[in-house]
PDB file of C-alpha atoms and ligand atoms in Angstrom:
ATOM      1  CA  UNK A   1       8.733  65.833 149.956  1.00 38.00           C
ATOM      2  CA  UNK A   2       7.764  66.195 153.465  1.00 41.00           C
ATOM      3  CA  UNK A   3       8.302  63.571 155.819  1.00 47.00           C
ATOM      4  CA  UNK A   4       4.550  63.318 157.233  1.00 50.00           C
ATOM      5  CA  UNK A   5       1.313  62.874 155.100  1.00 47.00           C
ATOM      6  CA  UNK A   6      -0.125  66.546 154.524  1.00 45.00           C
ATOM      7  CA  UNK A   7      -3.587  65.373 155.216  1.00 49.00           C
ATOM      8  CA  UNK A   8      -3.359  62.848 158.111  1.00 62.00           C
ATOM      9  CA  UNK A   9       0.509  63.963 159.906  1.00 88.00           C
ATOM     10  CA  UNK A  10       0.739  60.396 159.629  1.00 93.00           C
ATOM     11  CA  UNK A  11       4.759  59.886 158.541  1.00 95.00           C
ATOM     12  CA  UNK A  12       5.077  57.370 155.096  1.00 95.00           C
ATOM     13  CA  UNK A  13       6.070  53.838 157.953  1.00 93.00           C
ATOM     14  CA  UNK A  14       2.697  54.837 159.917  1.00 93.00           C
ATOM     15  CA  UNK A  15       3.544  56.449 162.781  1.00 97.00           C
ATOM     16  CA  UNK A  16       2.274  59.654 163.297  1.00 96.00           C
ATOM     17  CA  UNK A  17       4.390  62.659 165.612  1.00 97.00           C
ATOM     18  CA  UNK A  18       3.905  63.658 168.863  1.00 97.00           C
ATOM     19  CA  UNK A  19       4.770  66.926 170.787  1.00 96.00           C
ATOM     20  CA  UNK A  20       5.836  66.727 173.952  1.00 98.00           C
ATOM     21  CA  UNK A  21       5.149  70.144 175.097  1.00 98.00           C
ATOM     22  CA  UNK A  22       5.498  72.184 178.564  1.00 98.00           C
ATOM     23  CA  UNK A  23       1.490  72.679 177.996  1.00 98.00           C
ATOM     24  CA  UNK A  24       0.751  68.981 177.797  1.00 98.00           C
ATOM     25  CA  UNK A  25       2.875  68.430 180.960  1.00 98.00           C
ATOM     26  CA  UNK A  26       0.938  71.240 182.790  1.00 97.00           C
ATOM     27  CA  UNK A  27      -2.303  69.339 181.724  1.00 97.00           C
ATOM     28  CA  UNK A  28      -0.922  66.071 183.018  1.00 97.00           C
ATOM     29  CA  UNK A  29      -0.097  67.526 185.987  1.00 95.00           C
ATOM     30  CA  UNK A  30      -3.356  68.874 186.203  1.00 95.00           C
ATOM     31  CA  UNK A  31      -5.239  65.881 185.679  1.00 95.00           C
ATOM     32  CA  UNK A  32      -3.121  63.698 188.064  1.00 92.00           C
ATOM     33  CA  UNK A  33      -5.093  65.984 191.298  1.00 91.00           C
ATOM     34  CA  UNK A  34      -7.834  64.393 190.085  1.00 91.00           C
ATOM     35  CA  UNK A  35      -6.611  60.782 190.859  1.00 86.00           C
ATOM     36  CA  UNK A  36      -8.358  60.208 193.824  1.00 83.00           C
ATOM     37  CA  UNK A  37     -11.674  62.454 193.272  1.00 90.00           C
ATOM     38  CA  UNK A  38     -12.122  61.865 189.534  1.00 91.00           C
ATOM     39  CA  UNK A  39     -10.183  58.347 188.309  1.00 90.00           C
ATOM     40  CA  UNK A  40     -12.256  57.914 184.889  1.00 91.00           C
ATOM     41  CA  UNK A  41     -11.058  61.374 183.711  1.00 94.00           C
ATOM     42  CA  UNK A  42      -7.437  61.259 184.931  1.00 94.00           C
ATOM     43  CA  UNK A  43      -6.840  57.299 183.812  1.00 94.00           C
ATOM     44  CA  UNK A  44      -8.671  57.984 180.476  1.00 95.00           C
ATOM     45  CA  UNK A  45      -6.861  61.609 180.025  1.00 96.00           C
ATOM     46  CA  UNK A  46      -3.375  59.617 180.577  1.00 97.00           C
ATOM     47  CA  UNK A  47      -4.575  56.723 178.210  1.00 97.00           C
ATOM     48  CA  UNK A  48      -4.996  59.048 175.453  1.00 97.00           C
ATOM     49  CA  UNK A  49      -1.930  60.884 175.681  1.00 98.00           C
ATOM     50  CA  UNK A  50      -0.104  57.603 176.123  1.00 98.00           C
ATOM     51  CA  UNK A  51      -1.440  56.009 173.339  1.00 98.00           C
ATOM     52  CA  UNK A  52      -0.555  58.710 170.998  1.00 97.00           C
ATOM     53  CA  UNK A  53       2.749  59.247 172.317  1.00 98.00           C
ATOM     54  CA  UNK A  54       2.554  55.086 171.637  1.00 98.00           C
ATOM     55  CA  UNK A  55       1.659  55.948 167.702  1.00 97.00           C
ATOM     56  CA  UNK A  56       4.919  58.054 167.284  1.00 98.00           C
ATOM     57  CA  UNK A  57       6.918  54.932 167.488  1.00 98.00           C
ATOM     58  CA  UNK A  58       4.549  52.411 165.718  1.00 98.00           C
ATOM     59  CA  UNK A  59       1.406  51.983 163.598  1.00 97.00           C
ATOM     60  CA  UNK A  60      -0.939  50.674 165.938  1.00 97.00           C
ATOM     61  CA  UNK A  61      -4.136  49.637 163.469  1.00 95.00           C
ATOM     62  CA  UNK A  62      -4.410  45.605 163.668  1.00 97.00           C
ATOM     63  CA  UNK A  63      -1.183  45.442 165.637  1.00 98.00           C
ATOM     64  CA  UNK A  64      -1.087  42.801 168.830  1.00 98.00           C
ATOM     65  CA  UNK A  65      -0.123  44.572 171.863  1.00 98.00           C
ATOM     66  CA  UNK A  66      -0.214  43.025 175.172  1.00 98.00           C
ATOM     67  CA  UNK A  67      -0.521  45.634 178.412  1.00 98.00           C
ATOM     68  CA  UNK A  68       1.693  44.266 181.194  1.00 98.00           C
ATOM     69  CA  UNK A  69       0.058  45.068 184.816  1.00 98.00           C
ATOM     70  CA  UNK A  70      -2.689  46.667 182.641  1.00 95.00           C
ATOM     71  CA  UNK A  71      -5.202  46.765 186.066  1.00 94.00           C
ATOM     72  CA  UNK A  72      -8.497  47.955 185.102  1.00 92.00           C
ATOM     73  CA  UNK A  73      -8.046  48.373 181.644  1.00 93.00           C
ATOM     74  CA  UNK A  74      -8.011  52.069 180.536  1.00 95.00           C
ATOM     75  CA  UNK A  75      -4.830  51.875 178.432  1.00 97.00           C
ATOM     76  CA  UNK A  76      -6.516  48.465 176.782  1.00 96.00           C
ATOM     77  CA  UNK A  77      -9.566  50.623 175.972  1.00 95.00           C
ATOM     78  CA  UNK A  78      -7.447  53.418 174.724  1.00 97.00           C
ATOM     79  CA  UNK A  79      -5.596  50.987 172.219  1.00 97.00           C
ATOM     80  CA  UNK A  80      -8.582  49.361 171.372  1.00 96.00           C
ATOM     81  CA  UNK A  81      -9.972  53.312 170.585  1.00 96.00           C
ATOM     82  CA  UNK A  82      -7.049  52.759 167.350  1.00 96.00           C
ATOM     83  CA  UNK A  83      -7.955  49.532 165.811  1.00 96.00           C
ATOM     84  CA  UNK A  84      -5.380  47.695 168.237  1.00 97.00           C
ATOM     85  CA  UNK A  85      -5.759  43.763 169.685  1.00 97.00           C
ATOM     86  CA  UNK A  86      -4.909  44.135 173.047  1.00 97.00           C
ATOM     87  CA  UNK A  87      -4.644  41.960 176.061  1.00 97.00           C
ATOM     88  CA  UNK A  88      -4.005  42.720 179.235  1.00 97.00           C
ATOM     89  CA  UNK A  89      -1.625  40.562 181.955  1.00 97.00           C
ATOM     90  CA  UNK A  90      -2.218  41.440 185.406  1.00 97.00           C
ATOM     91  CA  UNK A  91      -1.319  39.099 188.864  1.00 97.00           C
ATOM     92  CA  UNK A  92      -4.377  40.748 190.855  1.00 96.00           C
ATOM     93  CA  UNK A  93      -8.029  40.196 189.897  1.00 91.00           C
ATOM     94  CA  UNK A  94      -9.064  42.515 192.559  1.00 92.00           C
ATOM     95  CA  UNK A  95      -6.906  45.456 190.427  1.00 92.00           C
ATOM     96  CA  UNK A  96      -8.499  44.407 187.521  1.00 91.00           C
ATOM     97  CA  UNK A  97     -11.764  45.798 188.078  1.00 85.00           C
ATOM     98  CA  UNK A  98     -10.804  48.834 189.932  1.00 85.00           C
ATOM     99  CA  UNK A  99     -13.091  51.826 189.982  1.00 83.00           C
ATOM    100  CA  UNK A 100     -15.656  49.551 189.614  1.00 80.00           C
ATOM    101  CA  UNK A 101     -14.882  48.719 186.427  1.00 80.00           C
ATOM    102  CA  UNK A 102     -15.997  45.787 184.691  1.00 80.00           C
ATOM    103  CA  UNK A 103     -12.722  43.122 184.261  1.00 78.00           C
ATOM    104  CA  UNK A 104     -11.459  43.529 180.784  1.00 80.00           C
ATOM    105  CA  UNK A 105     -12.872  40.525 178.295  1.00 81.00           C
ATOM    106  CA  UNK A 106      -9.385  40.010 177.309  1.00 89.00           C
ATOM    107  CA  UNK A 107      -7.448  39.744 180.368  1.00 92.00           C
ATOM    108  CA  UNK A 108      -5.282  37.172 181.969  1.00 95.00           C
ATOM    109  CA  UNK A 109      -4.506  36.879 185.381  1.00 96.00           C
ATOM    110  CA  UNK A 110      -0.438  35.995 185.205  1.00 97.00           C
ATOM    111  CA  UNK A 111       2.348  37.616 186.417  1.00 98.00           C
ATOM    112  CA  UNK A 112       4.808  40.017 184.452  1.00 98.00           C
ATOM    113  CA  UNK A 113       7.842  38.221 186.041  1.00 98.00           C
ATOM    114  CA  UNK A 114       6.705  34.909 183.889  1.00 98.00           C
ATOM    115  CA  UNK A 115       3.957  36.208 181.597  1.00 98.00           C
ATOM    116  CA  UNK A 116       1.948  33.606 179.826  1.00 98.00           C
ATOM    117  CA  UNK A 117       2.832  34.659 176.309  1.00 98.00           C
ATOM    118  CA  UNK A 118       5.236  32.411 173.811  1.00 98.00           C
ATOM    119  CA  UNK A 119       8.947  34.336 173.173  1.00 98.00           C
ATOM    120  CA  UNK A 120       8.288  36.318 170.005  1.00 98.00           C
ATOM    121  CA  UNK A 121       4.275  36.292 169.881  1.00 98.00           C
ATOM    122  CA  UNK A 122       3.306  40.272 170.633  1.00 98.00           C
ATOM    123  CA  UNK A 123       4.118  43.387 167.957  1.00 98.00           C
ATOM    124  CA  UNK A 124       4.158  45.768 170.986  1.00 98.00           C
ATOM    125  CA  UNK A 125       4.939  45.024 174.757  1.00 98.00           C
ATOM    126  CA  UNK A 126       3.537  47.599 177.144  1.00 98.00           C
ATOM    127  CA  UNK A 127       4.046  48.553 180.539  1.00 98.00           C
ATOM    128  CA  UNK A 128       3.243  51.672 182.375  1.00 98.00           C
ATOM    129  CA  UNK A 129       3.741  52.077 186.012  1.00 97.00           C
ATOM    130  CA  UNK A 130       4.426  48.568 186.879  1.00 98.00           C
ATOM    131  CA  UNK A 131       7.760  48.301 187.113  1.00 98.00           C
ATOM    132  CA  UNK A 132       8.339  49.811 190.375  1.00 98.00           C
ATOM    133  CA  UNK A 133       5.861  47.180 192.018  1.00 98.00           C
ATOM    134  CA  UNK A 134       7.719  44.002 191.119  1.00 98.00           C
ATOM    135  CA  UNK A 135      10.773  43.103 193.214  1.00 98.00           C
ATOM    136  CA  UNK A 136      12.951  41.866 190.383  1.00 98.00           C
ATOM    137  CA  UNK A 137      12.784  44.271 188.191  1.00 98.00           C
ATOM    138  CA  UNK A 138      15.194  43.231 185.282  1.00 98.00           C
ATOM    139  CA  UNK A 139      13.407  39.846 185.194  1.00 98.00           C
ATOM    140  CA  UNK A 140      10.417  41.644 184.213  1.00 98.00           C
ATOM    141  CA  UNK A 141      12.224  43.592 181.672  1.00 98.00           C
ATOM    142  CA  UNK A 142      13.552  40.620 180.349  1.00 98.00           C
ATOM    143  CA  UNK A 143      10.169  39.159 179.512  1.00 98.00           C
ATOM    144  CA  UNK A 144       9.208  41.657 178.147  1.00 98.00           C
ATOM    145  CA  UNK A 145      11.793  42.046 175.308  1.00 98.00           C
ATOM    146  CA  UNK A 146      11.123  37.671 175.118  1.00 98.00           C
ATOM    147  CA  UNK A 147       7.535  38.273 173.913  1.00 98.00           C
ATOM    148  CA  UNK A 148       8.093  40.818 171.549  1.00 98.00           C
ATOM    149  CA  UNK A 149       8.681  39.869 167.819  1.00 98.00           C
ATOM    150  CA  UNK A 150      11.861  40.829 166.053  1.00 98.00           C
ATOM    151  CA  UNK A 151      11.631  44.246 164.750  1.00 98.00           C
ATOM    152  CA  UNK A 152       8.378  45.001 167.500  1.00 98.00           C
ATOM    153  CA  UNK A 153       8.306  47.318 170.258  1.00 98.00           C
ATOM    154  CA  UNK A 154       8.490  47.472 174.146  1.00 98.00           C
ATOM    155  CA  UNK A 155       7.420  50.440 175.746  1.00 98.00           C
ATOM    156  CA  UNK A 156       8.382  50.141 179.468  1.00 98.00           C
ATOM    157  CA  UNK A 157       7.701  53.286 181.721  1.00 98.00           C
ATOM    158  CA  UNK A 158       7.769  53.458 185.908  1.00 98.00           C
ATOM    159  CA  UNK A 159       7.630  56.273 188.229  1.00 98.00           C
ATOM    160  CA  UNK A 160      11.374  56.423 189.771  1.00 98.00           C
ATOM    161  CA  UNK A 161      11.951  56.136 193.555  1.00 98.00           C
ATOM    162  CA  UNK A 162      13.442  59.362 194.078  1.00 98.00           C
ATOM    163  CA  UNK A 163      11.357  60.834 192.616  1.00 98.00           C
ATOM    164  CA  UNK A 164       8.722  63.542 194.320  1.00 97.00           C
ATOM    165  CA  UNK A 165       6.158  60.913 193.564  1.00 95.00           C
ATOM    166  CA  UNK A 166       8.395  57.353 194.182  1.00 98.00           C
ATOM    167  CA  UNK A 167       6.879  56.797 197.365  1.00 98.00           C
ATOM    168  CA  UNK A 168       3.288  57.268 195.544  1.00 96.00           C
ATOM    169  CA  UNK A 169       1.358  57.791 198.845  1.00 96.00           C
ATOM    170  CA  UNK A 170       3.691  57.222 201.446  1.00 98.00           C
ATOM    171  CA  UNK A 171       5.112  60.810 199.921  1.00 97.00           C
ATOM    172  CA  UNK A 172       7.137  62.565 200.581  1.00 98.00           C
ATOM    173  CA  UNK A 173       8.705  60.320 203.533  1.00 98.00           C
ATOM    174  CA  UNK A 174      10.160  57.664 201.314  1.00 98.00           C
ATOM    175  CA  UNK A 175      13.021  60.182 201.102  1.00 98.00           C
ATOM    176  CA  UNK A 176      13.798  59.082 204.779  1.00 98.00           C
ATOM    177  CA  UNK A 177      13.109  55.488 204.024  1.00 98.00           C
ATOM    178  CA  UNK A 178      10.446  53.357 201.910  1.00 98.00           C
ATOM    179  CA  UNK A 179       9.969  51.184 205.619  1.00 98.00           C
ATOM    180  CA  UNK A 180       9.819  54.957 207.760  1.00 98.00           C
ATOM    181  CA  UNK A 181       7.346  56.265 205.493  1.00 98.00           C
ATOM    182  CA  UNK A 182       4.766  52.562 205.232  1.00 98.00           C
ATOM    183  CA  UNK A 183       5.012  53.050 209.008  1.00 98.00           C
ATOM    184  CA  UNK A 184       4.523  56.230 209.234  1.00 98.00           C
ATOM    185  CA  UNK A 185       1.502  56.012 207.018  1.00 98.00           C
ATOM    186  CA  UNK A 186       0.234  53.275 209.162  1.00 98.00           C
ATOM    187  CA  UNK A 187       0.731  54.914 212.039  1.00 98.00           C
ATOM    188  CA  UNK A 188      -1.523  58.039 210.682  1.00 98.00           C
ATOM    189  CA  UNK A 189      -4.600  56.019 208.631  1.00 98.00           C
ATOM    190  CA  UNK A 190      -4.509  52.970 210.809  1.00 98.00           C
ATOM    191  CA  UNK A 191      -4.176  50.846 207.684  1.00 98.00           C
ATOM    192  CA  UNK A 192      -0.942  49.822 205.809  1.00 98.00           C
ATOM    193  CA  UNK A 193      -0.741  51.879 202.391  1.00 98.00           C
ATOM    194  CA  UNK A 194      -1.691  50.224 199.070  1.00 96.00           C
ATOM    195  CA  UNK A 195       1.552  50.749 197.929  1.00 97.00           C
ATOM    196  CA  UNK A 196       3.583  49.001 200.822  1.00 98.00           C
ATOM    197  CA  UNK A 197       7.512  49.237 200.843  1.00 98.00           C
ATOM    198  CA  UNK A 198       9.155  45.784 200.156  1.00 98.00           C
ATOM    199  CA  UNK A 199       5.887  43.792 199.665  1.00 98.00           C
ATOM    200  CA  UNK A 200       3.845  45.896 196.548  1.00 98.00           C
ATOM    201  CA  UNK A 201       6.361  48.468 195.930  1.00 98.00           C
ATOM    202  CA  UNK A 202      10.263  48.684 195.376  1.00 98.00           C
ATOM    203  CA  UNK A 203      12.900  51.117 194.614  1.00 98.00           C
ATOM    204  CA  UNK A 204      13.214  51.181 191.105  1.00 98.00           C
ATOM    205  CA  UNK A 205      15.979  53.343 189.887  1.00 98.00           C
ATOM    206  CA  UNK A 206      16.936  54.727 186.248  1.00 98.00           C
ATOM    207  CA  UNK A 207      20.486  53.223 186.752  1.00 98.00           C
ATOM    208  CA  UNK A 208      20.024  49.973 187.196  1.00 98.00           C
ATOM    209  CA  UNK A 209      17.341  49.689 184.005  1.00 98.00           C
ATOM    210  CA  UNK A 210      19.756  51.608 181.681  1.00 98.00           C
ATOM    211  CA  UNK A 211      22.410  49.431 182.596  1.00 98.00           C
ATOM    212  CA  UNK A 212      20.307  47.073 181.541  1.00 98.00           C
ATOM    213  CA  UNK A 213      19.735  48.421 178.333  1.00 98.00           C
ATOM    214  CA  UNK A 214      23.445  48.755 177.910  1.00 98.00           C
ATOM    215  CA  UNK A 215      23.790  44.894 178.287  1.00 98.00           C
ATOM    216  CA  UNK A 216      21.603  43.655 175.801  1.00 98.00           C
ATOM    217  CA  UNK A 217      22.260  42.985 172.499  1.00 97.00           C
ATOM    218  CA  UNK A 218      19.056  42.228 171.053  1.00 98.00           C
ATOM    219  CA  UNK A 219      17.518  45.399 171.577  1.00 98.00           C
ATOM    220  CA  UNK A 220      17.608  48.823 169.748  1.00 98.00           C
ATOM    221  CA  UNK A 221      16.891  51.757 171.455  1.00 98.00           C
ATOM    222  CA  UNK A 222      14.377  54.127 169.897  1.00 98.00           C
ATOM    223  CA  UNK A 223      13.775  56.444 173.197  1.00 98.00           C
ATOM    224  CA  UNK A 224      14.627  56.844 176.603  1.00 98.00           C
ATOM    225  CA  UNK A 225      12.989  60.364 177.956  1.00 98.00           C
ATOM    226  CA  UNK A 226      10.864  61.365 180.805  1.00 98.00           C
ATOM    227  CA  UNK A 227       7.699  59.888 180.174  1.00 98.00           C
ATOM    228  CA  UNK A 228       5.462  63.123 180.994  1.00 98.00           C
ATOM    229  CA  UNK A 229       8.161  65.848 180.802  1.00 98.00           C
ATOM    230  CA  UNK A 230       8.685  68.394 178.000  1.00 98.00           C
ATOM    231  CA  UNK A 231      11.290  67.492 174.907  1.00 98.00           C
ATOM    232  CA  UNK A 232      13.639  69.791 175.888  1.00 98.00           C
ATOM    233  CA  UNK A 233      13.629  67.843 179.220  1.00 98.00           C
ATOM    234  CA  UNK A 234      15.314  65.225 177.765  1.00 98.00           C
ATOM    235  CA  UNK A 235      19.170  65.279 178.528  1.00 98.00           C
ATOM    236  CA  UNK A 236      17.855  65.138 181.830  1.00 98.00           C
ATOM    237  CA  UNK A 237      18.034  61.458 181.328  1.00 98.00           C
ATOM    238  CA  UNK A 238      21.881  61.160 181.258  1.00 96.00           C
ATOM    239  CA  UNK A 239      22.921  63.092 184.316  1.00 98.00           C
ATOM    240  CA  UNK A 240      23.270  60.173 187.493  1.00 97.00           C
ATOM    241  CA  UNK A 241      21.596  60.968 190.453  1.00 97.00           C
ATOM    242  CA  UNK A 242      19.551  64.106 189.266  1.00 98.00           C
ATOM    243  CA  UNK A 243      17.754  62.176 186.641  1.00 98.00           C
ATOM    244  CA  UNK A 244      16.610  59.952 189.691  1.00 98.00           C
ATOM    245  CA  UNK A 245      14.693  62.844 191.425  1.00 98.00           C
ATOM    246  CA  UNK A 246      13.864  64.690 188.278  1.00 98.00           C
ATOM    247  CA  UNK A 247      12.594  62.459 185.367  1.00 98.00           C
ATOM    248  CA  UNK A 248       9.853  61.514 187.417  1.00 97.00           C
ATOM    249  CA  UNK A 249       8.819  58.700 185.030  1.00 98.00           C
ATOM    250  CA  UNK A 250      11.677  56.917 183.124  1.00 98.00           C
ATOM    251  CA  UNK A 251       9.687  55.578 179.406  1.00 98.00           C
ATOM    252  CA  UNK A 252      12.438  52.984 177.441  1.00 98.00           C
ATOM    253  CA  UNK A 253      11.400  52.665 174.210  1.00 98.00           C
ATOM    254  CA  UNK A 254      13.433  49.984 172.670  1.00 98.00           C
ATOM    255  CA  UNK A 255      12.759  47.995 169.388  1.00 98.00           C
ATOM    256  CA  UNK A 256      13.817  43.810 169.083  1.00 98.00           C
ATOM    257  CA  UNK A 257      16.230  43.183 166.682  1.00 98.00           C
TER     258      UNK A 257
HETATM  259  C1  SAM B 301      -0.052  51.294 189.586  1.00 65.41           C
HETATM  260  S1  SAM B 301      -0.941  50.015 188.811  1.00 65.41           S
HETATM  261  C2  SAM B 301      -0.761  50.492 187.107  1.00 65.41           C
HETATM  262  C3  SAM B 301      -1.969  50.156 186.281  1.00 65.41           C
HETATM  263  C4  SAM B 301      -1.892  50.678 184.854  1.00 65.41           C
HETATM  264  N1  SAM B 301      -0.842  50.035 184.121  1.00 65.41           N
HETATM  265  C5  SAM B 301      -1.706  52.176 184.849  1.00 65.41           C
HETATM  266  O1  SAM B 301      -0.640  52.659 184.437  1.00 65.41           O
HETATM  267  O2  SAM B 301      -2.631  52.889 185.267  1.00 65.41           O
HETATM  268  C6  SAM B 301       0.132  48.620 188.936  1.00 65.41           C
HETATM  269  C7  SAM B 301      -0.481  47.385 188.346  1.00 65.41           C
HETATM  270  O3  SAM B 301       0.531  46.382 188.264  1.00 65.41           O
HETATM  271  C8  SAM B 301      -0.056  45.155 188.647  1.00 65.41           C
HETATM  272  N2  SAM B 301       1.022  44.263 189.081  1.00 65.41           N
HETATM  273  C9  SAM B 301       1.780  44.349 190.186  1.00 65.41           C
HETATM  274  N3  SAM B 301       2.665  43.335 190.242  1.00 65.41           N
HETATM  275  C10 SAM B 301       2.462  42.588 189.145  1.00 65.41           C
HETATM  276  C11 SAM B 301       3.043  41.394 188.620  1.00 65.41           C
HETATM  277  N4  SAM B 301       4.036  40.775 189.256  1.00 65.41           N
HETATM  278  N5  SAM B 301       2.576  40.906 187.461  1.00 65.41           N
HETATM  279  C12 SAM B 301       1.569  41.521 186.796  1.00 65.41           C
HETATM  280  N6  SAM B 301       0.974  42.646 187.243  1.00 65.41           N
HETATM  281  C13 SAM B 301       1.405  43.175 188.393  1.00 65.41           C
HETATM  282  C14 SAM B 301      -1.013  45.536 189.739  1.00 65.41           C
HETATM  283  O4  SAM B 301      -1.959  44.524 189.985  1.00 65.41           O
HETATM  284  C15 SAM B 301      -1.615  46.811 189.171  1.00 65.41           C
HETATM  285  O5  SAM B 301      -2.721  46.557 188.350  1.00 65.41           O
END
């Protein structure tokens, strides 16, 4: 017997597998040029291959999945896309309907540091890319493991500070200093970046989220990998310091007990 469903790939609990190839990453990689020029098509491209990486972990038909710091909604939509109940938690309205996007019918303004949600009411808690704008990170972490039901999912993913990208666009300089490289960008577009050092965007490391991890005893771990990186990029994950600069995007996949 094979373990996935011949005529769907779905595997016999309902989660279907994903490949994480060096193509895919080349695609995302791509895409991500488009950012600025072309958001629908990068934010939609990214949804998609989030959401099925999402489905190797967990059905998602008719499961309740709440997007922390979901912003204008294109993961929601995604999720939605696979039979999925999803809200979306986010502390700025203005974010919500970025792109000029309409705000998402089932979004909350709240903050991911106290989200509005009773302990133990969501099948899957989501986060991608939020992490690293919250100054206390493990608090946020914490939540989100509080409103996930036993035996549910939280999928928590942020672009590391030493990484080529962790200064998103004060970047390259954050490698001298998140505070050199806000000024600096200042300095040059006579307006203080979007993502400003110490007031909408923090170091966030790898080391001090898998020490995290390591400390809780409520939580299995079902993945910790580079979020857009091949497979065989995984080990990266366990070597200190390099994984800072190299992972790029730390995803913890970790399941309540
Ligand atoms: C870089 S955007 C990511 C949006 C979306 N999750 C994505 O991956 O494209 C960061 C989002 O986090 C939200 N955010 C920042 N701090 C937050 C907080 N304390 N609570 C909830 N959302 C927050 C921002 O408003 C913004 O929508």
């Amino acid at each position: 017997m094979t373990s996935t469903d011949s005529g769907t790939g779905t595997r016999p609990d309902g989660t279907v597998p994903f490949r994480a190839t060096l193509g895919r990453s080349v695609g995302l990689f791509a895409a991500f040029r488009k950012e600025q020029t072309d958001p629908e098509f990068f934010y939609g491209k990214l949804a998609h291959d989030t959401v099925d990486q999402l489905r190797s972990y967990t059905p998602l038909d008719g499961r309740l999945v709440v997007d922390v710091g979901g912003g204008p909604g294109y993961f929601a939509d995604a999720l939605r896309a696979e039979g999925v109940r999803c809200l979306c938690v986010d502390s700025d309205a203005h974010e919500m309907t970025l792109h000029g996007r309409d705000a998402d019918a089932n979004a909350v303004q709240g903050s991911a540091l106290d989200l509005p949600l009773r302990s133990g009411s969501v099948d899957v808690c989501f986060s991608s890319n939020v992490l690293e704008h919250v100054p206390d990170r493990i608090r946020m972490a914490d939540e989100m493991v509080r409103v996930t039901r036993p035996g549910g999912l939280v999928y928590l993913s942020y672009t590391l500070w030493l990484s080529p990208w962790g200064g998103h666009e004060t970047s390259p300089w954050h490698y001298l200093g998140g505070s050199y490289a806000a000024e600096r960008f200042t300095r040059k577009n006579g307006r203080r970046p979007k993502n400003d050092f110490g007031r909408s965007m923090y170091a966030a490391y790898a080391k001090e989220t898998l020490r995290w991890v390591r400390g809780r005893e409520d939580v299995d771990v079902v993945d910790i990998r580079p979020r857009y990186l091949p497979t065989w990029m995984k080990p990266i994950v366990h070597v200190p310091l390099l994984r800072e600069i190299i992972t790029w995007n730390l995803l913890i996949v970790l399941r309540k007990r």
